[in-house]
Tab-separated table of C-alpha atoms in Angstrom:
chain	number	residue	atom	x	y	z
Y	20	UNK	CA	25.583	-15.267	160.773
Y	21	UNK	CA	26.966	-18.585	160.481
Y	22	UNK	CA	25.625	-20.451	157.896
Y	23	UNK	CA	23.818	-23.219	158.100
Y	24	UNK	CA	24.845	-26.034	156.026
Y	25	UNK	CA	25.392	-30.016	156.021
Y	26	UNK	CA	29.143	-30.627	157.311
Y	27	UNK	CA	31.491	-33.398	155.848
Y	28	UNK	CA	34.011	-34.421	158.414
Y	29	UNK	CA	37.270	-36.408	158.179
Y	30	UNK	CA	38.675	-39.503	159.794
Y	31	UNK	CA	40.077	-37.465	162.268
Y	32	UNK	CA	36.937	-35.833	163.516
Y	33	UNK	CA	35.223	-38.837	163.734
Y	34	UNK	CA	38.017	-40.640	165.524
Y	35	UNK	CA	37.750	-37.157	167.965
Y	36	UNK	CA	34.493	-37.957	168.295
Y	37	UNK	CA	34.387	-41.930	169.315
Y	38	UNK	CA	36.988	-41.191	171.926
Y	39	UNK	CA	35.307	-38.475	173.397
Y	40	UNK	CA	32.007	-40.560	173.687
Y	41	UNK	CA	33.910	-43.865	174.443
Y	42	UNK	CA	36.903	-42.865	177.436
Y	43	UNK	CA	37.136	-39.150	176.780
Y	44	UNK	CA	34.585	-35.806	178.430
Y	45	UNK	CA	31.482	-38.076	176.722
Y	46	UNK	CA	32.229	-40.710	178.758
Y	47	UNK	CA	32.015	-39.319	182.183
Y	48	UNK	CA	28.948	-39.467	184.412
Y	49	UNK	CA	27.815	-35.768	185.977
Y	50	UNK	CA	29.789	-36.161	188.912
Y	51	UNK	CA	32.793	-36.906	187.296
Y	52	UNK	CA	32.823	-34.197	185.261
Y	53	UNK	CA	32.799	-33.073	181.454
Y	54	UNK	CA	30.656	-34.663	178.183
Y	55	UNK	CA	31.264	-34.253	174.793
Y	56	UNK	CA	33.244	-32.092	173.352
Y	57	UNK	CA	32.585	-29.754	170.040
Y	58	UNK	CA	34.177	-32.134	167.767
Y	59	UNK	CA	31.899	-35.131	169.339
Y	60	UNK	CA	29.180	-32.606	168.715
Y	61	UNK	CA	30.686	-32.028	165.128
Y	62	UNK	CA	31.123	-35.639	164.322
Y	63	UNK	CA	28.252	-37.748	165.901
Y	64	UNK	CA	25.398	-34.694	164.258
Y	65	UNK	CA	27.153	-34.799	161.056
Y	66	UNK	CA	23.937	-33.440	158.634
Y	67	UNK	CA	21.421	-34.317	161.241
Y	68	UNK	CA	22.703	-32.743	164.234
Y	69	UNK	CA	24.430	-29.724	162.996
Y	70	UNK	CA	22.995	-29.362	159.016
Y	71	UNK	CA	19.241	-29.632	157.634
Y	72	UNK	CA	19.320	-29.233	154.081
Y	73	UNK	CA	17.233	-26.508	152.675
Y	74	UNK	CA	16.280	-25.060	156.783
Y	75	UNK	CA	17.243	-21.874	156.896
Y	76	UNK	CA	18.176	-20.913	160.544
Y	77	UNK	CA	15.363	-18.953	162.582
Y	78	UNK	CA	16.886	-15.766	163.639
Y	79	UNK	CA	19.282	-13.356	163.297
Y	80	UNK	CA	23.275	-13.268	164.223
Y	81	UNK	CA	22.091	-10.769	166.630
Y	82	UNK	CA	19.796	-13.144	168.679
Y	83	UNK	CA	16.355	-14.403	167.696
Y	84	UNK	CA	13.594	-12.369	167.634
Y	85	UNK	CA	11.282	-12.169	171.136
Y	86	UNK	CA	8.235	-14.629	171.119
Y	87	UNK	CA	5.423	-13.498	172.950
Y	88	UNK	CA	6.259	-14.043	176.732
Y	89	UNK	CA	3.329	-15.492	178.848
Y	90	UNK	CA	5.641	-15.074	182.451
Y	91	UNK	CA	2.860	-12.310	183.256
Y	92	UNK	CA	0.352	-14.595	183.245
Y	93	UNK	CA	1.654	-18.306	183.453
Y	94	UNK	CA	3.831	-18.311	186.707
Y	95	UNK	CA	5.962	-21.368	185.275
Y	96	UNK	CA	9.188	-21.880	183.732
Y	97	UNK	CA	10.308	-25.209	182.333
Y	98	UNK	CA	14.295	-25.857	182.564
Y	99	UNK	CA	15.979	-28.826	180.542
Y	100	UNK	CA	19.522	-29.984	182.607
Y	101	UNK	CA	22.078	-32.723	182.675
Y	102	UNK	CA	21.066	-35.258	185.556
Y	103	UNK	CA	22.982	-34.758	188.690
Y	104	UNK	CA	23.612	-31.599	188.346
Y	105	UNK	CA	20.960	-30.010	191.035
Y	106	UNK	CA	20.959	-30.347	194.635
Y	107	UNK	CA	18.301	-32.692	196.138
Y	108	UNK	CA	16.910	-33.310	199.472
Y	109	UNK	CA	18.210	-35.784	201.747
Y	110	UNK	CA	14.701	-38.254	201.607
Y	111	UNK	CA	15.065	-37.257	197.413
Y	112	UNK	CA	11.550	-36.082	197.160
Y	113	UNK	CA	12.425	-32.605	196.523
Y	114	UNK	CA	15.082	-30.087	194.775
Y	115	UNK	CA	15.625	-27.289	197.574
Y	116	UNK	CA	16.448	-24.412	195.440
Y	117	UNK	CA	14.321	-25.147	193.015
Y	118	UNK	CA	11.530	-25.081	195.698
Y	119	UNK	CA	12.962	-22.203	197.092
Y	120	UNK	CA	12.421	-20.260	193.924
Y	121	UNK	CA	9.153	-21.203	194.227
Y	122	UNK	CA	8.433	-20.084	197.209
Y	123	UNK	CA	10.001	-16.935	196.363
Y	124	UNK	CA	8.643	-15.691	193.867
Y	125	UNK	CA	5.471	-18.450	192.648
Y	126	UNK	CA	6.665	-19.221	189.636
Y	127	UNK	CA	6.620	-23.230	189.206
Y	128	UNK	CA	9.430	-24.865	187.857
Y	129	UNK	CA	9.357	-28.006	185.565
Y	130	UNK	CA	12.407	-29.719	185.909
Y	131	UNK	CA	13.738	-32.339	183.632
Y	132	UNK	CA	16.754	-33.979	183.297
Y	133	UNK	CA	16.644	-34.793	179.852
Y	134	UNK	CA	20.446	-34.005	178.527
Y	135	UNK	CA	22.680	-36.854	178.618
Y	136	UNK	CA	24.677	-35.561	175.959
Y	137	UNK	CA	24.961	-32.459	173.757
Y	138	UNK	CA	24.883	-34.158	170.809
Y	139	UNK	CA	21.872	-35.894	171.670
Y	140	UNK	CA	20.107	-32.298	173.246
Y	141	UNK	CA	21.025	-30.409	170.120
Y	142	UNK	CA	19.238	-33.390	167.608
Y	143	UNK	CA	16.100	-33.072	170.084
Y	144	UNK	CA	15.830	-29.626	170.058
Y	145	UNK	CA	17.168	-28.825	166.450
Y	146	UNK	CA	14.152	-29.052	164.047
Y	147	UNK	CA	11.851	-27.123	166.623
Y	148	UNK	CA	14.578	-24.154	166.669
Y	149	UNK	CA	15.469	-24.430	162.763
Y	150	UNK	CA	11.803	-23.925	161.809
Y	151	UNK	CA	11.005	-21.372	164.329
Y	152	UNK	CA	9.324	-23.178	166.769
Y	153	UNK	CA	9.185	-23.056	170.862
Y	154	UNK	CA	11.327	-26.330	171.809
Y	155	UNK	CA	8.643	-26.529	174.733
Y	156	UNK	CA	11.792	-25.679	177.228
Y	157	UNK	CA	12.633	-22.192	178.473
Y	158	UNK	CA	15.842	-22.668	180.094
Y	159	UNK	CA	18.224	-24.977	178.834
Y	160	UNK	CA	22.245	-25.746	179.988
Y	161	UNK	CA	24.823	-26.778	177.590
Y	162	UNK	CA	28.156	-26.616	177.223
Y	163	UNK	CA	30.327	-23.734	175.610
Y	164	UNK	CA	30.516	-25.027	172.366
Y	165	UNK	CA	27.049	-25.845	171.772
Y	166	UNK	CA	26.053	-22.329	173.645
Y	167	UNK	CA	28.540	-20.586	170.943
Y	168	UNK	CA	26.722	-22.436	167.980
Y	169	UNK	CA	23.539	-21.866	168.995
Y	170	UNK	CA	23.856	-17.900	169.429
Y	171	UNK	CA	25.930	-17.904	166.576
Y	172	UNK	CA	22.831	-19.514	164.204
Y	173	UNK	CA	20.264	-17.167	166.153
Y	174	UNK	CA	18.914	-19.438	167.723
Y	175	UNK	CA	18.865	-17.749	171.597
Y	176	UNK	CA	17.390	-15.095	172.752
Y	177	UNK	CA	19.247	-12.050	174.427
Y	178	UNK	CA	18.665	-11.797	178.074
Y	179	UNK	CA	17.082	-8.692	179.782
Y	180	UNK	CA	19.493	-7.416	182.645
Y	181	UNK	CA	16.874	-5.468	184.181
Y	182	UNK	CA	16.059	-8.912	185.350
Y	183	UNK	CA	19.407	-10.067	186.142
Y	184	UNK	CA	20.763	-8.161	188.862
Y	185	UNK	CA	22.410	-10.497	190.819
Y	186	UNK	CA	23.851	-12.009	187.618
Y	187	UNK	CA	25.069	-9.484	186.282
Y	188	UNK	CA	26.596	-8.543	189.718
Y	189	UNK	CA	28.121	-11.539	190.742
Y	190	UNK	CA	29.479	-13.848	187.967
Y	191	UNK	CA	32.688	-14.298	188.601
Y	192	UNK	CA	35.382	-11.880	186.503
Y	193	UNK	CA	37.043	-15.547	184.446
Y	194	UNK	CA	33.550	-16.195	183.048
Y	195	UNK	CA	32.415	-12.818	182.271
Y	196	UNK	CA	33.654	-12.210	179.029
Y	197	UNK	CA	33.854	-15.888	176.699
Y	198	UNK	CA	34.599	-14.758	172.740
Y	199	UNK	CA	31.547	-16.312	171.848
Y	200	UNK	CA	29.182	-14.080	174.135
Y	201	UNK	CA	30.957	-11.341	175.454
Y	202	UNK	CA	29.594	-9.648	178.671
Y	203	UNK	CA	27.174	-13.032	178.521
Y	204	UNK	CA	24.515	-10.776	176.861
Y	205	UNK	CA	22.470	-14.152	175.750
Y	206	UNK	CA	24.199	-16.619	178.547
Y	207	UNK	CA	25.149	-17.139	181.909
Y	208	UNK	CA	27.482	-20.452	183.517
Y	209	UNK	CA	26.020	-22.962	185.131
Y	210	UNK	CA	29.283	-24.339	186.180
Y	211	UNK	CA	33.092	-24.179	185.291
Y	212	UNK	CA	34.974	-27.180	184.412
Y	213	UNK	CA	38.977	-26.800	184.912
Y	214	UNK	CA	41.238	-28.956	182.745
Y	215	UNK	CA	44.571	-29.223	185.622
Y	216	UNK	CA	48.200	-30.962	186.598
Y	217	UNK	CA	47.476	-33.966	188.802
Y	218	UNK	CA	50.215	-35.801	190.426
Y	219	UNK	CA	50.876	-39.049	193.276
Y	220	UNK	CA	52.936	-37.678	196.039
Y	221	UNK	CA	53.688	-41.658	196.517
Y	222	UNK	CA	54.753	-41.862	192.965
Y	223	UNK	CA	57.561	-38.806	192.649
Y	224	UNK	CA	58.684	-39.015	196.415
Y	225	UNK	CA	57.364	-36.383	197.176
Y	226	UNK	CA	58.003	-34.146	194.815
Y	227	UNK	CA	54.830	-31.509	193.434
Y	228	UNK	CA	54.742	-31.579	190.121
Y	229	UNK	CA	52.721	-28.423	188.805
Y	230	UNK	CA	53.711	-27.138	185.030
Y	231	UNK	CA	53.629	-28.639	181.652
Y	232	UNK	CA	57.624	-28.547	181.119
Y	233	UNK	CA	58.156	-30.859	183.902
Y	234	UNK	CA	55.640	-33.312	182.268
Y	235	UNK	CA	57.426	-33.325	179.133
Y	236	UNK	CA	61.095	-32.890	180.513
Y	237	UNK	CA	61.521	-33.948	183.578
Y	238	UNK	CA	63.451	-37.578	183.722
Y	239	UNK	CA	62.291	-38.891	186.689
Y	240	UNK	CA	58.852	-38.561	184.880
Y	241	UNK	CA	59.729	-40.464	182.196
Y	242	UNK	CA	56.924	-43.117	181.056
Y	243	UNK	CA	55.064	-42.103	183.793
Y	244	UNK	CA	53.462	-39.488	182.037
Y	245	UNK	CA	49.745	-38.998	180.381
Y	246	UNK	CA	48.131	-36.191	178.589
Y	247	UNK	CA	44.444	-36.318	177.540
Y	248	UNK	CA	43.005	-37.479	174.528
Y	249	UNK	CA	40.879	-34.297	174.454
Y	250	UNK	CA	42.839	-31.993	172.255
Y	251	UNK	CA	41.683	-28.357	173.382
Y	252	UNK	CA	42.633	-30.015	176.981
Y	253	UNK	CA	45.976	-31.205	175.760
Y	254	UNK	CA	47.030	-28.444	173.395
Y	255	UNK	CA	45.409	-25.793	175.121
Y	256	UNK	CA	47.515	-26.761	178.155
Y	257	UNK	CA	50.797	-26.737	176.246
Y	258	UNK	CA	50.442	-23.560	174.475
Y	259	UNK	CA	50.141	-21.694	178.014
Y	260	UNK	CA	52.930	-23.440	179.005
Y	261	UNK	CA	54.952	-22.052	175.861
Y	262	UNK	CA	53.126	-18.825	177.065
Y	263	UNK	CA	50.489	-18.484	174.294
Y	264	UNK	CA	46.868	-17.415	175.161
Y	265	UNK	CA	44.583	-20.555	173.750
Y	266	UNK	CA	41.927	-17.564	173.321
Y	267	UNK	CA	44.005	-16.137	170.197
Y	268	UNK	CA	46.797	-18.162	168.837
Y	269	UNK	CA	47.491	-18.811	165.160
Y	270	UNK	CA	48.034	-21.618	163.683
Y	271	UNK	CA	52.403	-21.507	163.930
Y	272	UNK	CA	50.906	-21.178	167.481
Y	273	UNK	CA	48.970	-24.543	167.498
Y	274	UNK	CA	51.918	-26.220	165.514
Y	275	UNK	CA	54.207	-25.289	168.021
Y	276	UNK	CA	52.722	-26.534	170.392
Y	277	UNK	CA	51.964	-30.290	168.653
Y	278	UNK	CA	55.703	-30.309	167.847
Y	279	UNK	CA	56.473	-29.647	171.779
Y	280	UNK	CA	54.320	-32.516	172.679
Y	281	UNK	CA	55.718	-34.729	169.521
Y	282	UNK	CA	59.333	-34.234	170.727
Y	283	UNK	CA	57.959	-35.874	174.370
Y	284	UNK	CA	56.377	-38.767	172.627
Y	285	UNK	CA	59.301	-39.754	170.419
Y	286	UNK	CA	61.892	-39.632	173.464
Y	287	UNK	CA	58.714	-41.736	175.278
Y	288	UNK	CA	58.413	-38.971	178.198
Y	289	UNK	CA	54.664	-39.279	177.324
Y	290	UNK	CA	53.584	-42.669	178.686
Y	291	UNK	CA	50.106	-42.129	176.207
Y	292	UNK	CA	47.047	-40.148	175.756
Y	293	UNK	CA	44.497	-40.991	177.550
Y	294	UNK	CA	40.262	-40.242	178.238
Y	295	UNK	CA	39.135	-40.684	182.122
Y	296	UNK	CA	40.900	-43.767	182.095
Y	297	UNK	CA	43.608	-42.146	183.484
Y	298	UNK	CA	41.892	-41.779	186.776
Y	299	UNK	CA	43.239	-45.879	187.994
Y	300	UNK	CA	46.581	-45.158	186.925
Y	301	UNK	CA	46.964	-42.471	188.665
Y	302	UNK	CA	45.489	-43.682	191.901
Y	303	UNK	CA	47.955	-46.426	191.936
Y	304	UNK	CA	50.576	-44.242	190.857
Y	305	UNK	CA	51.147	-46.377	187.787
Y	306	UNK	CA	50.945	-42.584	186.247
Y	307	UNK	CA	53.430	-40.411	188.439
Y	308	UNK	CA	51.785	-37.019	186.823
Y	309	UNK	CA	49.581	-36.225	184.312
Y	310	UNK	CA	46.646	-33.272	183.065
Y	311	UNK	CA	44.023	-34.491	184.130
Y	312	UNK	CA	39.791	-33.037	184.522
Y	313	UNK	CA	39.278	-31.326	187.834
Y	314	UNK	CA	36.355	-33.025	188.802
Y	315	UNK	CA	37.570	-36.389	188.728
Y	316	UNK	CA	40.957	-35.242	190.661
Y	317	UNK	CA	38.093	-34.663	193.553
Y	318	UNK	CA	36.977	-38.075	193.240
Y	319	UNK	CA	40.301	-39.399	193.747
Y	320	UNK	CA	41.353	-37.267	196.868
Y	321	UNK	CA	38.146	-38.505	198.417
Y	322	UNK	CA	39.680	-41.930	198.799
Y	323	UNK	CA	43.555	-41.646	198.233
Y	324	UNK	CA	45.365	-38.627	199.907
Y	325	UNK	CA	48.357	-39.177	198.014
Y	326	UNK	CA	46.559	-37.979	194.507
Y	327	UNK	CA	47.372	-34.190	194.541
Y	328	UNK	CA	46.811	-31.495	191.874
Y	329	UNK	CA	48.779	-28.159	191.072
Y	330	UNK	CA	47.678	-24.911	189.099
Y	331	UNK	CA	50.465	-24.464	186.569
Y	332	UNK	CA	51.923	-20.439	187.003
Y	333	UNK	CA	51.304	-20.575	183.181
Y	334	UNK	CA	47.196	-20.967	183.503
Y	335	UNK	CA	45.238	-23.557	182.590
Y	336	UNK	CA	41.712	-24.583	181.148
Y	337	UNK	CA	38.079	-23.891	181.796
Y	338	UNK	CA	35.487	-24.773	180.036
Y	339	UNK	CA	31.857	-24.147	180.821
Y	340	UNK	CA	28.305	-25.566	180.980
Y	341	UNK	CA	25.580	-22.352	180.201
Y	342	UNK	CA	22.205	-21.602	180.723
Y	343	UNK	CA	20.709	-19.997	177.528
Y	344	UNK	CA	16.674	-18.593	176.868
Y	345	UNK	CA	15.808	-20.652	173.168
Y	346	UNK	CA	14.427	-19.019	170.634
Y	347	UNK	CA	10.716	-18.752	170.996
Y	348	UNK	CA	10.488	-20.171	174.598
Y	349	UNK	CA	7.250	-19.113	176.207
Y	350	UNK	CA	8.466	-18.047	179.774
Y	351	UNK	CA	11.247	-15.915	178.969
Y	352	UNK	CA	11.124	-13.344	182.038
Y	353	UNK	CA	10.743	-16.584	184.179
Y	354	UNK	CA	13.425	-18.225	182.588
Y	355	UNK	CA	15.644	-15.681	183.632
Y	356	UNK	CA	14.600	-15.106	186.728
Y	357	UNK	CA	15.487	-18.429	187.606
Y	358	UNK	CA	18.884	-18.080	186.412
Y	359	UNK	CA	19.090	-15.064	188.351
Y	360	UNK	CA	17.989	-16.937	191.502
Y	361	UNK	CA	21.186	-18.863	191.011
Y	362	UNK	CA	23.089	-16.246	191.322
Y	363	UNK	CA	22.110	-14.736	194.442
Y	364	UNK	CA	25.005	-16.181	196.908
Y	365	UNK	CA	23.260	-18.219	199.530
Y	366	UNK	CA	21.502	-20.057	196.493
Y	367	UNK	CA	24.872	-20.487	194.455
Y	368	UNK	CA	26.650	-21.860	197.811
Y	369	UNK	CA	23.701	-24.657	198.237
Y	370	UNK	CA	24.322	-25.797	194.491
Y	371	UNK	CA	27.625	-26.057	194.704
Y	372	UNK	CA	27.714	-27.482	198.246
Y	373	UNK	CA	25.787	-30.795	195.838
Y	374	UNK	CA	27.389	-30.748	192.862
Y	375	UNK	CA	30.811	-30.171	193.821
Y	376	UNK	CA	31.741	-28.049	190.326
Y	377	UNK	CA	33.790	-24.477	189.644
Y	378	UNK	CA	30.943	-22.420	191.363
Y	379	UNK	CA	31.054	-19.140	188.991
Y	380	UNK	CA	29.095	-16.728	191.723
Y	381	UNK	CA	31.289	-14.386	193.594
Y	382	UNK	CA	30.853	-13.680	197.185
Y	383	UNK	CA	29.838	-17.668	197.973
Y	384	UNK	CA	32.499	-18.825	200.261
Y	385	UNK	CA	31.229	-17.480	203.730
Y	386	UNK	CA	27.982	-19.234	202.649
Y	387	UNK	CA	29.867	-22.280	201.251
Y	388	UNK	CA	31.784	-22.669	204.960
Y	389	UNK	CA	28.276	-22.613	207.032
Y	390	UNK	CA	27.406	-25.541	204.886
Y	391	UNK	CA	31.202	-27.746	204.726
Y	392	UNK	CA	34.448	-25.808	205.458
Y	393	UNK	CA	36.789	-28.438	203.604
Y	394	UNK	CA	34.145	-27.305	200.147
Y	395	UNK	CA	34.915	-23.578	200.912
Y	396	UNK	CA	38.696	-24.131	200.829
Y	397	UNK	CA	38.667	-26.436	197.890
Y	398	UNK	CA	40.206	-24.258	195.174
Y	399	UNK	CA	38.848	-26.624	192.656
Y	400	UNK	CA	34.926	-25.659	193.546
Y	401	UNK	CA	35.603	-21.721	194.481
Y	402	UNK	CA	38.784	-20.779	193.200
Y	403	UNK	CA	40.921	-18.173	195.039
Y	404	UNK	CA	41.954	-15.042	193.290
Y	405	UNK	CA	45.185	-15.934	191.601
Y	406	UNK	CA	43.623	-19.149	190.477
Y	407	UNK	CA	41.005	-17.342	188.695
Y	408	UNK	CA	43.411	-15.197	187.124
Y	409	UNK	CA	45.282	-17.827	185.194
Y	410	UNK	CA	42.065	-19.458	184.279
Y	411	UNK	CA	41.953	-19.273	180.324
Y	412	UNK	CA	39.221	-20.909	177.532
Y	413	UNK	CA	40.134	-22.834	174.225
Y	414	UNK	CA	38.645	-20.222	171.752
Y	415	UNK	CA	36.082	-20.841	169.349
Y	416	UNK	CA	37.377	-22.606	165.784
Y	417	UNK	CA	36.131	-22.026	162.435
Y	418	UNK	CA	35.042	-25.890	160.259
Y	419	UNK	CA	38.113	-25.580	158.532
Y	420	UNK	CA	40.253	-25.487	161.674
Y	421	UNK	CA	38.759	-28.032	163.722
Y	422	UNK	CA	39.560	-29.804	160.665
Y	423	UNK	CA	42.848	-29.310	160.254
Y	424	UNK	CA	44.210	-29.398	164.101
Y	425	UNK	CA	42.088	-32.410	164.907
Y	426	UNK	CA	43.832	-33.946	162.126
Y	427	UNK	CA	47.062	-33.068	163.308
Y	428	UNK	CA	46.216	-33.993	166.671
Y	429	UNK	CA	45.185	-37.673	165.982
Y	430	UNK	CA	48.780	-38.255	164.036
Y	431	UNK	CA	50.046	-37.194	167.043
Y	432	UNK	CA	48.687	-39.533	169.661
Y	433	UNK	CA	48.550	-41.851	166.985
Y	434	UNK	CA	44.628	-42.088	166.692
């Protein structure tokens, strides 16, 4: 089990942190994609957020131990989200799905939208979990890293699949198996979130631009190029291009890969490293090409047809949001019967029709076309087969590594 202790961080780290929070994933609003990322996480809950000193966790490495669950007898479930992230009447006075549920099955949902940022979730919810305590929330979605932490302190309970049949049936194969919950036996995504290559049509004449090594070698790219300030987005990106697997490379791996992109910045290929900022740039094809977050590349589109993006043949990045059952919640066979409701297609399709994310449900697109056609050939809401294949995930890092390669990281981009 992990343990559980106050964390010290460097310069680096913290510098991770402000420009994740500032320009970077933090920064973005729901519809634009992303928040913070572990190392915000890391950084802003120093000893509050991530160590209590003398709280020993609740549970067990191999989940926490079942609370008595009321579902039988209290047809509710309360569910804790980011804002913007459910689908909502036209007139806004309901949540369709959510009263679909409902009507399905009676259970009541209490829906808030109380998680504007991990960091700030994980201080809410934190002393309540560490002493063994029901956070008052059944159903709560955060991203990867946090999801990973949480199970890892013992701190979630393991679902029941007897009442997850269409979840376990229908997540999608590039979300099935994350290293920090394989075969999702305490979590299932909410929503992918692809890290891609973005380019202006205007901007190259023409030309697609759609791997890393034309970003860092091409010369009719040069100072027109930007990589994020996000390093699992940046690196993670390169070492597929030098074909590593960002699931299980070593560290010669991850210094390979900062000396590729070092070599670009010192012949000034690399224009700079930037958070969302890059969206502007791009648009006015101040930035020929760059990597860029999926979500806002959707954005863009919307109002300039020029902005395209490319899957590189190499892969590239997913991360996740994930719904997770806290230790001690009261509703716990509720709780995941709502998840499960999310996973039956028609339901999925709806969602995703709003919220314009990765959908992670197979067997959505039919649904997805009755609702908008353009949605249910947008590769960047249900990707297609070969897409999916080359999706990857930045694996989990120890302390000491997130350390060391954020350090190595910010004397790279010069942070």
């Amino acid at each position: 089990m992990e343990s559980y202790e106050p964390e010290r961080l460097s310069s680096a780290q913290l510098a991770a942190a402000r420009r994740s929070l500032t320009s970077g994933r933090g920064a973005l609003t729901r519809r634009s994609l992303l928040r913070a990322s572990g190392m915000g996480a890391l950084a802003l809950g120093g000893t509050a957020a991530l160590g209590a000193c003398g709280i020993p966790p609740a549970g067990r490495a191999e989940g926490a131990a079942a609370a008595d669950d009321h579902s039988a007898t209290e047809k509710e479930v309360t569910f804790s989200n980011w804002t913007e992230y459910m689908d909502v009447s036209d007139d806004e006075k309901s949540r369709p799905t959510l009263q679909a549920f409902t009507e399905r099955t009676g259970i009541r949902v209490k829906y808030t939208e109380d998680i504007n940022d991990n960091v700030e979730f994980f201080g809410k919810i934190k002393p309540q979990l560490a002493a063994g305590r029901n956070t008052g929330r059944d159903l709560i979605c955060v991203t990867d890293w946090l999801a990973a932490r949480i199970i890892r302190l013992g701190w979630a309970q393991k679902l029941d699949p007897s009442n997850l049949p269409h979840a376990f049936a229908n997540v999608s194969a590039q979300f099935r198996t994350p290293d920090w919950d394989p075969g999702r036996a305490y979590s299932y995504p909410w929503t992918g979130i692809p890290t891609v290559i973005a380019y202006n049509a205007k901007a190259t004449g023409g030309r697609t631009v759609d791997s890393v090594t034309q970003l860092l070698d091409d010369p009719k790219l040069k100072g027109r190029v930007s990589f994020l300030s996000e390093m699992r987005d940046t690196v993670g990106m390169t070492l597929l291009d030098q074909g590593k697997d960002p699931g299980k490379f070593t560290d010669a791996d991850f210094d390979g890969a900062i000396g590729r992109l070092r070599k670009a910045v010192d012949r000034k290929q690399i224009r700079r490293f930037t958070g969302n900022d890059y969206t502007a740039d791009l648009s006015k094809g101040d930035i020929a090409a760059c990597v860029g977050w999926a979500g806002d590349i959707i954005q863009l589109q919307a109002d300039n047809p020029d902005v395209k993006f490319a899957i590189p043949a190499a892969g590239y990045i997913t991360a996740t949001d994930n719904l997770l059952v806290p230790a001690q919640a009261r509703h716990k066979t509720n709780a995941e019967k709502l998840i499960d409701h999310y996973y039956r297609p028609p339901v999925a399709a709806q969602l995703a029709a709003y919220i314009n994310y990765v959908c992670p449900v197979d067997g959505v697109r039919d649904e997805l076309a009755r609702i908008d056609e353009s949605m249910a050939s947008n590769t960047l809401i249900l990707p297609d087969r070969e897409m999916a294949e080359r999706s990857r995930s930045f694996r989990s890092l120890s302390t000491a590594e997130e350390t060391a390669y954020e350090e190595k990281f910010a004397r790279l981009i010069g942070a």
